[in-house]
Coordinates of C-alpha atoms and ligand atoms in Angstrom, one line a residue:
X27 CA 246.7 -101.7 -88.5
X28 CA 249.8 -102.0 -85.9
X29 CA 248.4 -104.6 -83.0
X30 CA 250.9 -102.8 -80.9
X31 CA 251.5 -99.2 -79.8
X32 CA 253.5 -97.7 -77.4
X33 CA 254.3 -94.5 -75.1
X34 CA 256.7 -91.7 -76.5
X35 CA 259.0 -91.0 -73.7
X36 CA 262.2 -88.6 -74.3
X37 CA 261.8 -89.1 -77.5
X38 CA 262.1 -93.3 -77.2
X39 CA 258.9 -95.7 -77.9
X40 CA 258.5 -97.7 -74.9
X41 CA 255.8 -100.4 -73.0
X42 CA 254.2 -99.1 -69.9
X43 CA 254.9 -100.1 -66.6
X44 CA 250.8 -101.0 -66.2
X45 CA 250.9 -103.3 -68.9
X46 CA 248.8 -102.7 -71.8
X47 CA 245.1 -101.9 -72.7
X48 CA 242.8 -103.0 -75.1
X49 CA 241.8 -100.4 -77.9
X50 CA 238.0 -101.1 -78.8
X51 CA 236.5 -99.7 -82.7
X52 CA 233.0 -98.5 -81.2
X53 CA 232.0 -98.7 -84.6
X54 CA 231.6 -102.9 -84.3
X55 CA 232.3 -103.5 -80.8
X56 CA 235.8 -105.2 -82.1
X57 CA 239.3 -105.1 -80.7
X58 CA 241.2 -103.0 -82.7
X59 CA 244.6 -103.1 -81.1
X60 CA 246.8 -102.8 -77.7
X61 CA 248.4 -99.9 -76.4
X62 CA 251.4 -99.7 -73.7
X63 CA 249.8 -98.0 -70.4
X64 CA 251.7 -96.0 -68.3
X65 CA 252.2 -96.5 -64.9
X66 CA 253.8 -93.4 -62.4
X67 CA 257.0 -94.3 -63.1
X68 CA 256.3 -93.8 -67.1
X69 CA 255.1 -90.7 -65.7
X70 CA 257.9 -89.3 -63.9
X71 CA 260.1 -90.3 -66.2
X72 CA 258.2 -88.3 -69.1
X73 CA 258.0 -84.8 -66.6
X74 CA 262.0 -85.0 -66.1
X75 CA 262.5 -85.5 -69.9
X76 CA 260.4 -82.4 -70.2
X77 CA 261.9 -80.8 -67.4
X78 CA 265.5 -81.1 -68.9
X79 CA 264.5 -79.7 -72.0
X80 CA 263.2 -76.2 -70.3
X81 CA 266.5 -76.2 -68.0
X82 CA 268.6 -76.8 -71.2
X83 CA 266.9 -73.7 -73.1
X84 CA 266.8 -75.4 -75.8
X85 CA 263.3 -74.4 -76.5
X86 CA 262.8 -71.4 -74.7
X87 CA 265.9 -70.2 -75.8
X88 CA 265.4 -70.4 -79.1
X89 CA 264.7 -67.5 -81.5
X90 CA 260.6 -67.2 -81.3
X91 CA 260.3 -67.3 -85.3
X92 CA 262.3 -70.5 -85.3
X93 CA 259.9 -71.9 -82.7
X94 CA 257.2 -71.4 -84.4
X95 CA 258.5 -72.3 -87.8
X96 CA 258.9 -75.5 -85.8
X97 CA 255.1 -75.6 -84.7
X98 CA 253.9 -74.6 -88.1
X99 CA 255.8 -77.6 -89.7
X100 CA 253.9 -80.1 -87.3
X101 CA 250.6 -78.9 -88.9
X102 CA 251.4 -79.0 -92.3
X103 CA 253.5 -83.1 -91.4
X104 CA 249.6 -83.9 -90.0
X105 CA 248.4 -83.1 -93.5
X106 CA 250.8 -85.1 -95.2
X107 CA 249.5 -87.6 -93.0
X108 CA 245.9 -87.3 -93.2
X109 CA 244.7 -90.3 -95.0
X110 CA 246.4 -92.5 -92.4
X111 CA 245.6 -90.5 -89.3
X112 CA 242.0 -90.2 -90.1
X113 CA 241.5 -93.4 -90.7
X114 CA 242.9 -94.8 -87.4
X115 CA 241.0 -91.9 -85.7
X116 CA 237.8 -92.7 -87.2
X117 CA 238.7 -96.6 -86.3
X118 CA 239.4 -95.6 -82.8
X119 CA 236.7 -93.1 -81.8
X120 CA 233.9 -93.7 -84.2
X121 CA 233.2 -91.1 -86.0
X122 CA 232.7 -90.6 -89.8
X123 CA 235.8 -90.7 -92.1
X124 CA 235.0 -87.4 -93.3
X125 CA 234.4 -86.0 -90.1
X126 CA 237.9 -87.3 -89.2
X127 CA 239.5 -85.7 -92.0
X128 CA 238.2 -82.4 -91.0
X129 CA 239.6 -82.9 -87.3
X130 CA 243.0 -83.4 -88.6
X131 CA 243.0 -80.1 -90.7
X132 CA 241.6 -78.5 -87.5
X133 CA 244.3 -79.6 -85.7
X134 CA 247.0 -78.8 -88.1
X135 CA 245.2 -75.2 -88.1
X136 CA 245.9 -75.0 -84.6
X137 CA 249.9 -75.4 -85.6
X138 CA 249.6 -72.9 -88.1
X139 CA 248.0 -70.4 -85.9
X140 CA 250.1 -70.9 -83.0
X141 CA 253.2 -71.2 -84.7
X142 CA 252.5 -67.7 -86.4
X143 CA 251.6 -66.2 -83.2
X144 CA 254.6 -67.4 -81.5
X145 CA 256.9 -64.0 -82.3
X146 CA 254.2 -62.1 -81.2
X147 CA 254.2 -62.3 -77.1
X148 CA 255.9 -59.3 -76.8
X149 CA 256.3 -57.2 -73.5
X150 CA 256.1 -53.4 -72.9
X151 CA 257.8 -51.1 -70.9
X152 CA 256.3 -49.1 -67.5
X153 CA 257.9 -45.6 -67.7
X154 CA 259.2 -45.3 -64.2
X155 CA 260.6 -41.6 -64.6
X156 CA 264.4 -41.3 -65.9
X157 CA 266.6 -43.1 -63.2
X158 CA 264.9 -46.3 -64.3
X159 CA 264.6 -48.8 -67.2
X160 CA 261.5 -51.1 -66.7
X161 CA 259.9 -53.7 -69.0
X162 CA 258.3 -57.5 -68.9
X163 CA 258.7 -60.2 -70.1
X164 CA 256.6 -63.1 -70.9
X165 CA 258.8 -66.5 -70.0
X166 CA 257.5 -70.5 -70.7
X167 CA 256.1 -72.0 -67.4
X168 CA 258.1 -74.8 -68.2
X169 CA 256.4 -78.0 -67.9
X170 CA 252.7 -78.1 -69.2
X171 CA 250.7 -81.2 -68.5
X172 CA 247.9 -82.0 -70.9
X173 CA 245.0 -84.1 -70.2
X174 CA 243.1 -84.7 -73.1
X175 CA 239.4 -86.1 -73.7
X176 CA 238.4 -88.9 -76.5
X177 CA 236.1 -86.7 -78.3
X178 CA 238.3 -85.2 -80.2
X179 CA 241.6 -86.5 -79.4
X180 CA 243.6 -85.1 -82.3
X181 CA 242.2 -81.6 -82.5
X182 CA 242.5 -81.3 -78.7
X183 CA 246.2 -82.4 -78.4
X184 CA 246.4 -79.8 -81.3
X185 CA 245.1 -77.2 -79.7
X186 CA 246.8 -77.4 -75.9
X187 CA 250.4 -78.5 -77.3
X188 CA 251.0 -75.7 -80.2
X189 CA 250.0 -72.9 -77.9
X190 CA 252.5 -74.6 -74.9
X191 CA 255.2 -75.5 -77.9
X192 CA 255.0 -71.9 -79.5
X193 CA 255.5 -70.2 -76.4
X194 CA 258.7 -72.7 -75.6
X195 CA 256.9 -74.8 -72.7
X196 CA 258.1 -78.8 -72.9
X197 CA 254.7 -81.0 -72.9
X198 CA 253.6 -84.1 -71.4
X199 CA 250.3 -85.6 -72.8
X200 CA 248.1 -88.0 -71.1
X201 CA 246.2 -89.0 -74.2
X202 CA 242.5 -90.8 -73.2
X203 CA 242.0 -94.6 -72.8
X204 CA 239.4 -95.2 -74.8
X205 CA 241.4 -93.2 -78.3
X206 CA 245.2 -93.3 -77.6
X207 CA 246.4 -94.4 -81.0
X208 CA 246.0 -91.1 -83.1
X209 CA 248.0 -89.3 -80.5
X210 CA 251.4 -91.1 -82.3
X211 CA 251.2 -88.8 -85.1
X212 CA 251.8 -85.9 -83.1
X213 CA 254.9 -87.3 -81.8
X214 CA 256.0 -88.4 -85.1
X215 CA 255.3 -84.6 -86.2
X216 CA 257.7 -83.2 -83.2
X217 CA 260.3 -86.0 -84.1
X218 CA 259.6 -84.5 -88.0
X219 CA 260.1 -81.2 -87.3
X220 CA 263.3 -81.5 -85.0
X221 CA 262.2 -80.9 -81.8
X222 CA 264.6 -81.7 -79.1
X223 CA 264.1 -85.4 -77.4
X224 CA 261.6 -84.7 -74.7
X225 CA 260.0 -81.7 -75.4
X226 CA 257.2 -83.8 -76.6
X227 CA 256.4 -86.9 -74.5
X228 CA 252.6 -88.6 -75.3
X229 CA 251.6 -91.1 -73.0
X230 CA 248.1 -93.5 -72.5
X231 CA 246.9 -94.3 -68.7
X232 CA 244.1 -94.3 -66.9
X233 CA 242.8 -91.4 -65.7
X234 CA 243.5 -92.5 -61.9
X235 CA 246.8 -93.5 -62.2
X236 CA 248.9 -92.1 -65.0
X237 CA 246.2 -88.8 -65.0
X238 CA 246.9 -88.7 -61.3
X239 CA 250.3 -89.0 -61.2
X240 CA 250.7 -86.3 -63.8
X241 CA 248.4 -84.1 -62.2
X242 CA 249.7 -84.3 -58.6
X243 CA 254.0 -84.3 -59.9
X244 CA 255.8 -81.8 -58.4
X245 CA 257.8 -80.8 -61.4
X246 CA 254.8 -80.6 -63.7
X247 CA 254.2 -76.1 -64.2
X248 CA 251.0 -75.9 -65.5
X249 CA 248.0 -78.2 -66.6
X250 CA 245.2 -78.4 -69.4
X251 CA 242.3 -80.6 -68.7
X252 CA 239.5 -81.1 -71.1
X253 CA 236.6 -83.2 -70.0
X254 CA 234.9 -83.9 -67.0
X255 CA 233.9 -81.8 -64.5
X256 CA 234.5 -84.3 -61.7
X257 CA 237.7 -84.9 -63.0
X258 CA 238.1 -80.9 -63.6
X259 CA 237.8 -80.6 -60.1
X260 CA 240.2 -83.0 -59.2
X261 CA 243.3 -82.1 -61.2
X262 CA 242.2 -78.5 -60.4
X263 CA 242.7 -79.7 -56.6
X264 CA 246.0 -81.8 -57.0
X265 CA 247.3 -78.7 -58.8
X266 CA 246.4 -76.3 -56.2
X267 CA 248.4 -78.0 -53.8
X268 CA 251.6 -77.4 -56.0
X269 CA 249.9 -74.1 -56.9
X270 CA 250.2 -74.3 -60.5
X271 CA 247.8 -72.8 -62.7
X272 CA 245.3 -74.8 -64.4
X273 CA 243.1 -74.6 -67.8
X274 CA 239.8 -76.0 -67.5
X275 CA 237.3 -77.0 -70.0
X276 CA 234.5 -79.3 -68.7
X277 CA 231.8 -79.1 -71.3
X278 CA 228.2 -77.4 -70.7
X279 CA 224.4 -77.4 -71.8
X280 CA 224.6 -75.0 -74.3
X281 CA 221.3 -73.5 -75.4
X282 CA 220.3 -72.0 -79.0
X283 CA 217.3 -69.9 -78.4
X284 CA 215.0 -69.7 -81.6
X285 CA 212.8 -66.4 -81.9
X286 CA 209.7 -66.3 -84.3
X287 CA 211.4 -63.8 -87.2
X288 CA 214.5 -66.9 -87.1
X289 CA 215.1 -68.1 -90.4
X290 CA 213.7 -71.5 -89.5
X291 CA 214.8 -73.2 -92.7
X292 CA 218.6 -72.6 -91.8
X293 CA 218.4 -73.6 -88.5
X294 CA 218.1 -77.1 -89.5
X295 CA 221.5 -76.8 -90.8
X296 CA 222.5 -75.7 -87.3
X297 CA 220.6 -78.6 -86.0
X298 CA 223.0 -80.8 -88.0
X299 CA 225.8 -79.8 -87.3
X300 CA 225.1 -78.3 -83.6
X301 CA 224.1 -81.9 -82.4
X302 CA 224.6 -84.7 -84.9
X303 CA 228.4 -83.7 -85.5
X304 CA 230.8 -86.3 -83.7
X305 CA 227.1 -87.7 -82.2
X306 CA 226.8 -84.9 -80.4
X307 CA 230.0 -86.0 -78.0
X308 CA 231.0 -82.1 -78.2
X309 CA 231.4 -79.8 -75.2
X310 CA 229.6 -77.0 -77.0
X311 CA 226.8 -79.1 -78.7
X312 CA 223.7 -77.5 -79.2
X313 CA 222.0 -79.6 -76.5
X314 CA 218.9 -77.0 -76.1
X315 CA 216.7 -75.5 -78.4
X316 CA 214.8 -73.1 -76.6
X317 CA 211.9 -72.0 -79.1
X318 CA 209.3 -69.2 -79.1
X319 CA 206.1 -70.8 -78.7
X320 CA 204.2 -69.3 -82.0
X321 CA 207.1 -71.6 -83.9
X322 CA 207.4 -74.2 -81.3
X323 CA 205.8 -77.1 -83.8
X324 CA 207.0 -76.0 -87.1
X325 CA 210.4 -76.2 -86.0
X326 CA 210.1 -79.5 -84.1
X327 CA 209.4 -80.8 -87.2
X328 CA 211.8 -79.2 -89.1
X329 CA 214.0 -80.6 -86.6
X330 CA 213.2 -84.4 -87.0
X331 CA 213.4 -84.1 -90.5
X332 CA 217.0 -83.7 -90.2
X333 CA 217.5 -86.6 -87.5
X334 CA 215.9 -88.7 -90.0
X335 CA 217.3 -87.4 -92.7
X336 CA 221.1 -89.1 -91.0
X337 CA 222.2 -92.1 -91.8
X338 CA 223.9 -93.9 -89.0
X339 CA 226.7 -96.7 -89.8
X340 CA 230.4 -97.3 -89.0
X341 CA 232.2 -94.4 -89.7
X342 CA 235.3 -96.2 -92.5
X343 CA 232.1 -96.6 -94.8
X344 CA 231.7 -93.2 -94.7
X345 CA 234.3 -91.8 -96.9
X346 CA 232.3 -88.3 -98.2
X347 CA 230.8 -85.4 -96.7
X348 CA 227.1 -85.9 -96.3
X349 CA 224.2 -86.6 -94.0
X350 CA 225.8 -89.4 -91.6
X351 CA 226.6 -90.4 -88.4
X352 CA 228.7 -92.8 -86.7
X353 CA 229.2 -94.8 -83.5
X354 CA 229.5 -93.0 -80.2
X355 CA 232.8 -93.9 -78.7
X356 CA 231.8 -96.6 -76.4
X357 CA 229.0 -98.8 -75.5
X358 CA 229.4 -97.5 -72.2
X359 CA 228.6 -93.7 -73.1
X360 CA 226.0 -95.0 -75.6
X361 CA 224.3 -96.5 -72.9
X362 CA 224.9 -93.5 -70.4
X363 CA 223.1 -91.4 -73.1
X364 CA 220.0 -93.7 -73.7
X365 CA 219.7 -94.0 -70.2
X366 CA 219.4 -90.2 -70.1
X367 CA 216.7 -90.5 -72.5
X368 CA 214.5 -92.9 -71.0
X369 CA 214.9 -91.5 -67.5
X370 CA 213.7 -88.0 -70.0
X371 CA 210.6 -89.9 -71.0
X372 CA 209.7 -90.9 -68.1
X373 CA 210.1 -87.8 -66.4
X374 CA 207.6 -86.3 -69.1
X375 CA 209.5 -85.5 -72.4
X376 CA 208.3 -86.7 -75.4
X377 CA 210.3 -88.7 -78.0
X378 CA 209.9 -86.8 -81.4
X379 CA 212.7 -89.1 -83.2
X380 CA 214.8 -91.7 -82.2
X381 CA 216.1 -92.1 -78.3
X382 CA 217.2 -95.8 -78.7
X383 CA 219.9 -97.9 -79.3
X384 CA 220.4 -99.1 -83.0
X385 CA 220.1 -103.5 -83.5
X386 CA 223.7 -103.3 -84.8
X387 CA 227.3 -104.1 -83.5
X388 CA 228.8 -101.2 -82.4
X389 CA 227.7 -98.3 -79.9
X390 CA 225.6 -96.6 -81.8
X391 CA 222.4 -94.4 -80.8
X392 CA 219.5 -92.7 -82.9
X393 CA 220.0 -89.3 -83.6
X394 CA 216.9 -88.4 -81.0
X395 CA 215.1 -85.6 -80.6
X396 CA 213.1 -85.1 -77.0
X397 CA 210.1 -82.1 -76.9
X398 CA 207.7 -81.0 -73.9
X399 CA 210.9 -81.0 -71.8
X400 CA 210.9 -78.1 -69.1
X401 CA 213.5 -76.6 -67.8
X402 CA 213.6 -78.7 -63.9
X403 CA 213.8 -81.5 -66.1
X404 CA 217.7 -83.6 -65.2
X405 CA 217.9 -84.3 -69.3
X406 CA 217.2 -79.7 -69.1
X407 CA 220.4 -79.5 -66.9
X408 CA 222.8 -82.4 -67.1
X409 CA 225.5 -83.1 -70.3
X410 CA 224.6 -86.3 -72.2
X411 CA 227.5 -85.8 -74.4
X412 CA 225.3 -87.5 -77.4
X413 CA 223.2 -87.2 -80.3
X414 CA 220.0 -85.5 -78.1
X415 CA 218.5 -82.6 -78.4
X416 CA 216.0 -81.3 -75.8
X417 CA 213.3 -79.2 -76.9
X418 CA 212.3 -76.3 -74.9
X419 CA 209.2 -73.5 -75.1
X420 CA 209.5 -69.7 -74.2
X421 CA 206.8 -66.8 -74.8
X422 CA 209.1 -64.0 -73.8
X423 CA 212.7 -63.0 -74.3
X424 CA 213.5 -62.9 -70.4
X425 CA 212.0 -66.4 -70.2
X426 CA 214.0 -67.5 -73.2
X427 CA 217.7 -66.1 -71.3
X428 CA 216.4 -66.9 -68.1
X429 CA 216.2 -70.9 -69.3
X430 CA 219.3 -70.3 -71.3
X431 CA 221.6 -69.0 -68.0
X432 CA 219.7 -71.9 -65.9
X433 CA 222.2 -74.6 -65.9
X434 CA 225.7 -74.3 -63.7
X435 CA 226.9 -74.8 -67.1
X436 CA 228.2 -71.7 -69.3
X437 CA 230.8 -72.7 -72.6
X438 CA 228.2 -71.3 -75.5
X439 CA 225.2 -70.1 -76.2
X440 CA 222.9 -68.9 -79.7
X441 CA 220.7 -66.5 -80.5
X442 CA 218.6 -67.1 -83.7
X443 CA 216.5 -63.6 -85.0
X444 CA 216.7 -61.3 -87.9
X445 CA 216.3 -58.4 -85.2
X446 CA 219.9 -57.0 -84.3
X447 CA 218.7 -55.4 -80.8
X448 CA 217.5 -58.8 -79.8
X449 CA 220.6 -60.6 -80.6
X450 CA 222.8 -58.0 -79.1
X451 CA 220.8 -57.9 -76.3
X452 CA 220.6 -61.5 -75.7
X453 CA 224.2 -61.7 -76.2
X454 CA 225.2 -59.2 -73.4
X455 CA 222.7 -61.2 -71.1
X456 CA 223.9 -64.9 -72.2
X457 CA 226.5 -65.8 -69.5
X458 CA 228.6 -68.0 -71.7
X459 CA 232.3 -67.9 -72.8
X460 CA 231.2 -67.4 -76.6
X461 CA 227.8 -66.6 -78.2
X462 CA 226.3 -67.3 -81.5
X463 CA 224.4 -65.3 -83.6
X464 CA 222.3 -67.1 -86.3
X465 CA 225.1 -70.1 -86.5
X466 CA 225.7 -72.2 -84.3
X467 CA 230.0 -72.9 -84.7
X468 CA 230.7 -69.6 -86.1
X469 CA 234.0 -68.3 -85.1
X470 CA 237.3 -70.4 -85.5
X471 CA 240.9 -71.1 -83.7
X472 CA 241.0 -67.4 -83.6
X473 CA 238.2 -66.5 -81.8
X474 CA 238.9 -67.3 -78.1
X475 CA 236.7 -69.9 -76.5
X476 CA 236.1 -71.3 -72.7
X477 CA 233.5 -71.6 -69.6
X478 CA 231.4 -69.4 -67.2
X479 CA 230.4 -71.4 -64.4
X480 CA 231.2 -75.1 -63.9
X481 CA 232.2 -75.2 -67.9
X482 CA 235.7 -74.2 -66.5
X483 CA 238.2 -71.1 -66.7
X484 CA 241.2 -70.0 -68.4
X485 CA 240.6 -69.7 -72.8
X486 CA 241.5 -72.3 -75.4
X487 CA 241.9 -70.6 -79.0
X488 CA 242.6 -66.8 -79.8
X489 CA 245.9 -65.2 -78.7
X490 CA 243.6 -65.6 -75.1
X491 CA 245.0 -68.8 -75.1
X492 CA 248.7 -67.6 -75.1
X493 CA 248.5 -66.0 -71.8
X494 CA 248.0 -69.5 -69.9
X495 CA 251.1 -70.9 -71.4
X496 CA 253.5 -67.8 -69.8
X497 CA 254.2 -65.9 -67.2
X498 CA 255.1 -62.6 -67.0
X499 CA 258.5 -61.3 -65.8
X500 CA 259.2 -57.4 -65.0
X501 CA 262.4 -56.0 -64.6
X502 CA 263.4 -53.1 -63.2
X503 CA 267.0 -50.8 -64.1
X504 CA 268.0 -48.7 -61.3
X505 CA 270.2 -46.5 -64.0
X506 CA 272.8 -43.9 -63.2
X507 CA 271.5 -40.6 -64.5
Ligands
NAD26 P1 236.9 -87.8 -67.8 O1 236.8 -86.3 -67.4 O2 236.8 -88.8 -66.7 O3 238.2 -88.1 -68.6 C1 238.9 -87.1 -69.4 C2 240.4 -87.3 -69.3 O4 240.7 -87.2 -67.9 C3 240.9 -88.7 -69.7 O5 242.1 -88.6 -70.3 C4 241.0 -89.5 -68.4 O6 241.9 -90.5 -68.4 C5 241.5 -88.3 -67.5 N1 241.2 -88.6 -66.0 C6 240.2 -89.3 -65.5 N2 240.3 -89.3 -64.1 C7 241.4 -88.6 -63.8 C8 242.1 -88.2 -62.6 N3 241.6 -88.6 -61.4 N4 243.2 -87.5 -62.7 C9 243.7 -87.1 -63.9 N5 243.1 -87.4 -65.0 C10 242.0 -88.1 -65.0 O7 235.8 -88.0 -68.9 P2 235.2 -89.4 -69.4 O8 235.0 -90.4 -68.3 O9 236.1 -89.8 -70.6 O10 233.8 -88.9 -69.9 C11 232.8 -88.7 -68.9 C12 232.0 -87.4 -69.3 O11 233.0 -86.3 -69.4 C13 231.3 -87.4 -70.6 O12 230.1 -88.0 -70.6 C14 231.2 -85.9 -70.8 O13 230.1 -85.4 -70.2 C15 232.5 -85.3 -70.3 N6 233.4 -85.0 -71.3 C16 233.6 -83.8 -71.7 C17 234.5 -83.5 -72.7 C18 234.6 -82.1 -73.1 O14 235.1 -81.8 -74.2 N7 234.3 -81.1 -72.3 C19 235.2 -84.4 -73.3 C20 235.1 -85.8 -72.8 C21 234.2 -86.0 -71.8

């Protein structure tokens, strides 16, 4: 492991004018390594690079095939790289090996999909009667700020930059503070591939200075923000006063409601994967379990069968698919999360499994399980962003969507029943961006994704996602005839 990394500025490696910042592995509390942080001046010097590569056309110029042949490439350099990548990313962010493998072939898929979509933003043409020729265009915004969370630092870059890329926007990325060094494969991808100098810059700062500073520049087009919704609301305000458009995606309190004709036995594989995956630091974790009361036990226990079924260690020791977990990514949001919990209990939930901090080195916390919790409970309403699941009760289906839709929050939301009616119904009533029906996860990169309510606007994934990275152009002939 380098001891060392820096920013990728117009296509240089270079120190940051705020110094450096210590890179923690939350899996034993250790320092892993230093990276450059950037100050305002990294920053503006990373939006002009971009900015010179949109004036130059020599992205949005190009050929769209050729474009995305380019993107494409960057997927499949990530998966030459994968055994490297993952192991830094697992180093960095604490999640198991395996688990980091499958984030880099998630982020290469994003390249692949993108890049084949990128000949496909085509515009039409109004008929205008016959003394006029009109049609549109979609153009690049030009420069597209990304803000990117730790949870999934790879797959998240991935999924912002190919869209912007493919549709021939130059990117600045503000990678997180707490997992910066993964981001350096993706500029060694554009550097692969031949992109032009600048039309990838990835940069570490703190969120109030370099995050900031990029958010608020003058010269920056259009942003993509992932995290927060504090911090959604302030990069949503410094872009308003440049009035460029922003994405937002700020996470929820998504809710899987469980009928009594729900194949309980595969639920718990939804339980698995809906809150144990990444420890539960996911924007659209199953973080609610609403359940009919005739099944409410039954499937509490099914439930805690799986959170003790996980074994919980560092995530480099685990190298193969199976029931584990690893670290959160920092003490601090380990101890945010159990904190949650035992403000939870105290407020009247019940600990089925779990809810403390592990007697090891490293951030790590029990895959918990919390039932009698109602729905004017805080641990009901607010994100934990961690391996907790709160158990709720219904006796009705209006009950069951009326808990569901109860939060600001609105990314996803699951509906668990053999019955068709009820799962069509429920997902017409479910005001969330995307709705599962009896899996929790189903869809992919081409299914679009993104928030009702606080969880945000704008769509990440699907062509969806291609319409924030353009604006459309119309032009009208005035012809002879
Ligand atoms: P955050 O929203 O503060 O940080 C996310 C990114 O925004 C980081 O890159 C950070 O440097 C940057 N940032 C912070 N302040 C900024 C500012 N003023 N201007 C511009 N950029 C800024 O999130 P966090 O502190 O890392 O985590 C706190 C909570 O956010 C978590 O507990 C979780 O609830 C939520 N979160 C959600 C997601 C998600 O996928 N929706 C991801 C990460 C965190």
């Amino acid at each position: 492991m380098k001891t060392y990394w820096q920013n990728y500025i117009d296509g240089a490696w270079v120190d940051g004018g705020a110094g450096r910042i210590d890179v923690i592995n939350p899996g034993t509390g250790e320092k892993l390594a230093e990276h450059a942080l950037a100050d305002a001046g990294d920053v503006d010097r990373a939006v002009q690079a971009a900015r010179r590569v949109h004036l130059s056309g020599a992205l949005s110029d190009l050929r769209p095939v050729e474009r995305g042949r380019m993107v494409q490439a960057m997927g499949r350099y990530l998966l030459e790289h994968q055994g490297e990548l993952a192991r830094v990313l697992t180093l960095e962010q604490g999640k198991p090996l395996w688990e980091a493998r499958i984030e880099v072939e998630g982020a290469a898929r994003y390249f692949e999909y993108y890049g084949n979509q990128a000949e496909t933003v085509e515009g039409r043409s109004i008929p205008l009667g016959k003394s006029y020729f009109d049609f549109t265009t979609y153009e690049p915004f030009g420069v597209s700020a990304q803000i990117i969370p730790w949870n999934y630092p790879v797959e998240m870059t991935a999924r912002s930059l190919s869209a912007a890329l493919a549709t021939g926007n130059a990117c600045v990325i503000k990678t997180p503070e707490l997992t910066p060094l993964s981001n350096a494969w993706l500029a060694h991808a554009a550097e692969a591939v031949g992109l032009p100098k600048g039309a990838v810059n990835i940069l570490c700062g703190l969120g109030h200075e370099a995050g900031a500073a990029l958010s608020a520049h003058p010269e920056v087009n259009q942003i993509v923000f992932t995290g927060s919704v504090p911090t959604g609301i302030t990069i949503a305000s410094a872009a308003a006063r440049n009035v460029v458009p922003c994405v937002l995606e700020l996470g929820g309190k998504s809710a899987a409601i469980v009928h009594d004709d729900a194949d309980l036995e595969a639920f718990e594989n939804d339980v698995r994967w809906g809150i144990y995956f990444n420890a539960g630091q996911v924007c659209s974790a199953m973080s609610r379990v609403i359940v009919h009361h005739s099944v409410y036990d039954e499937l509490v226990e099914r439930m805690v069968g799986v959170a003790r079924s996980l074994t919980v260690k560092p995530g480099i020791e685990q190298p193969e698919f199976g029931p584990t977990m690893g670290a959160m990514v920092s003490d601090a949001q380990r101890d945010r999360a159990a904190g949650m919990v035992q403000a939870a209990e105290t407020g009247g939930a019940t600990v089925a499994t779990g809810g403390r901090k592990m007697n090891i080195p490293g951030a790590y916390l029990e895959p918990t399980i919390l039932r009698n919790v109602t729905p004017d409970m805080t641990i009901a309403n607010d994100e934990v962003f961690g391996p907790v699941l709160s158990v709720l009760k219904f006796r009705d289906d209006d009950e069951a969507i009326r808990i569901a839709n109860g939060t600001p929050y609105g990314l996803v939301g699951g509906v668990f029943t053999r019955d068709l009616d009820r799962a069509t119904s429920a997902a017409s009533k479910l005001r969330a961006g995307q709705v599962f029906v009896n899996e929790w996860y189903a869809g992919g990169v081409e299914t679009p994704f993104g928030g009702y309510g606080k969880s945000g606007y704008g769509r990440e994934k699907g062509r969806e996602a291609l319409w924030n990275y353009v604006q459309t152009k119309n032009v009208a002939i005035k012809l002879k005839t």
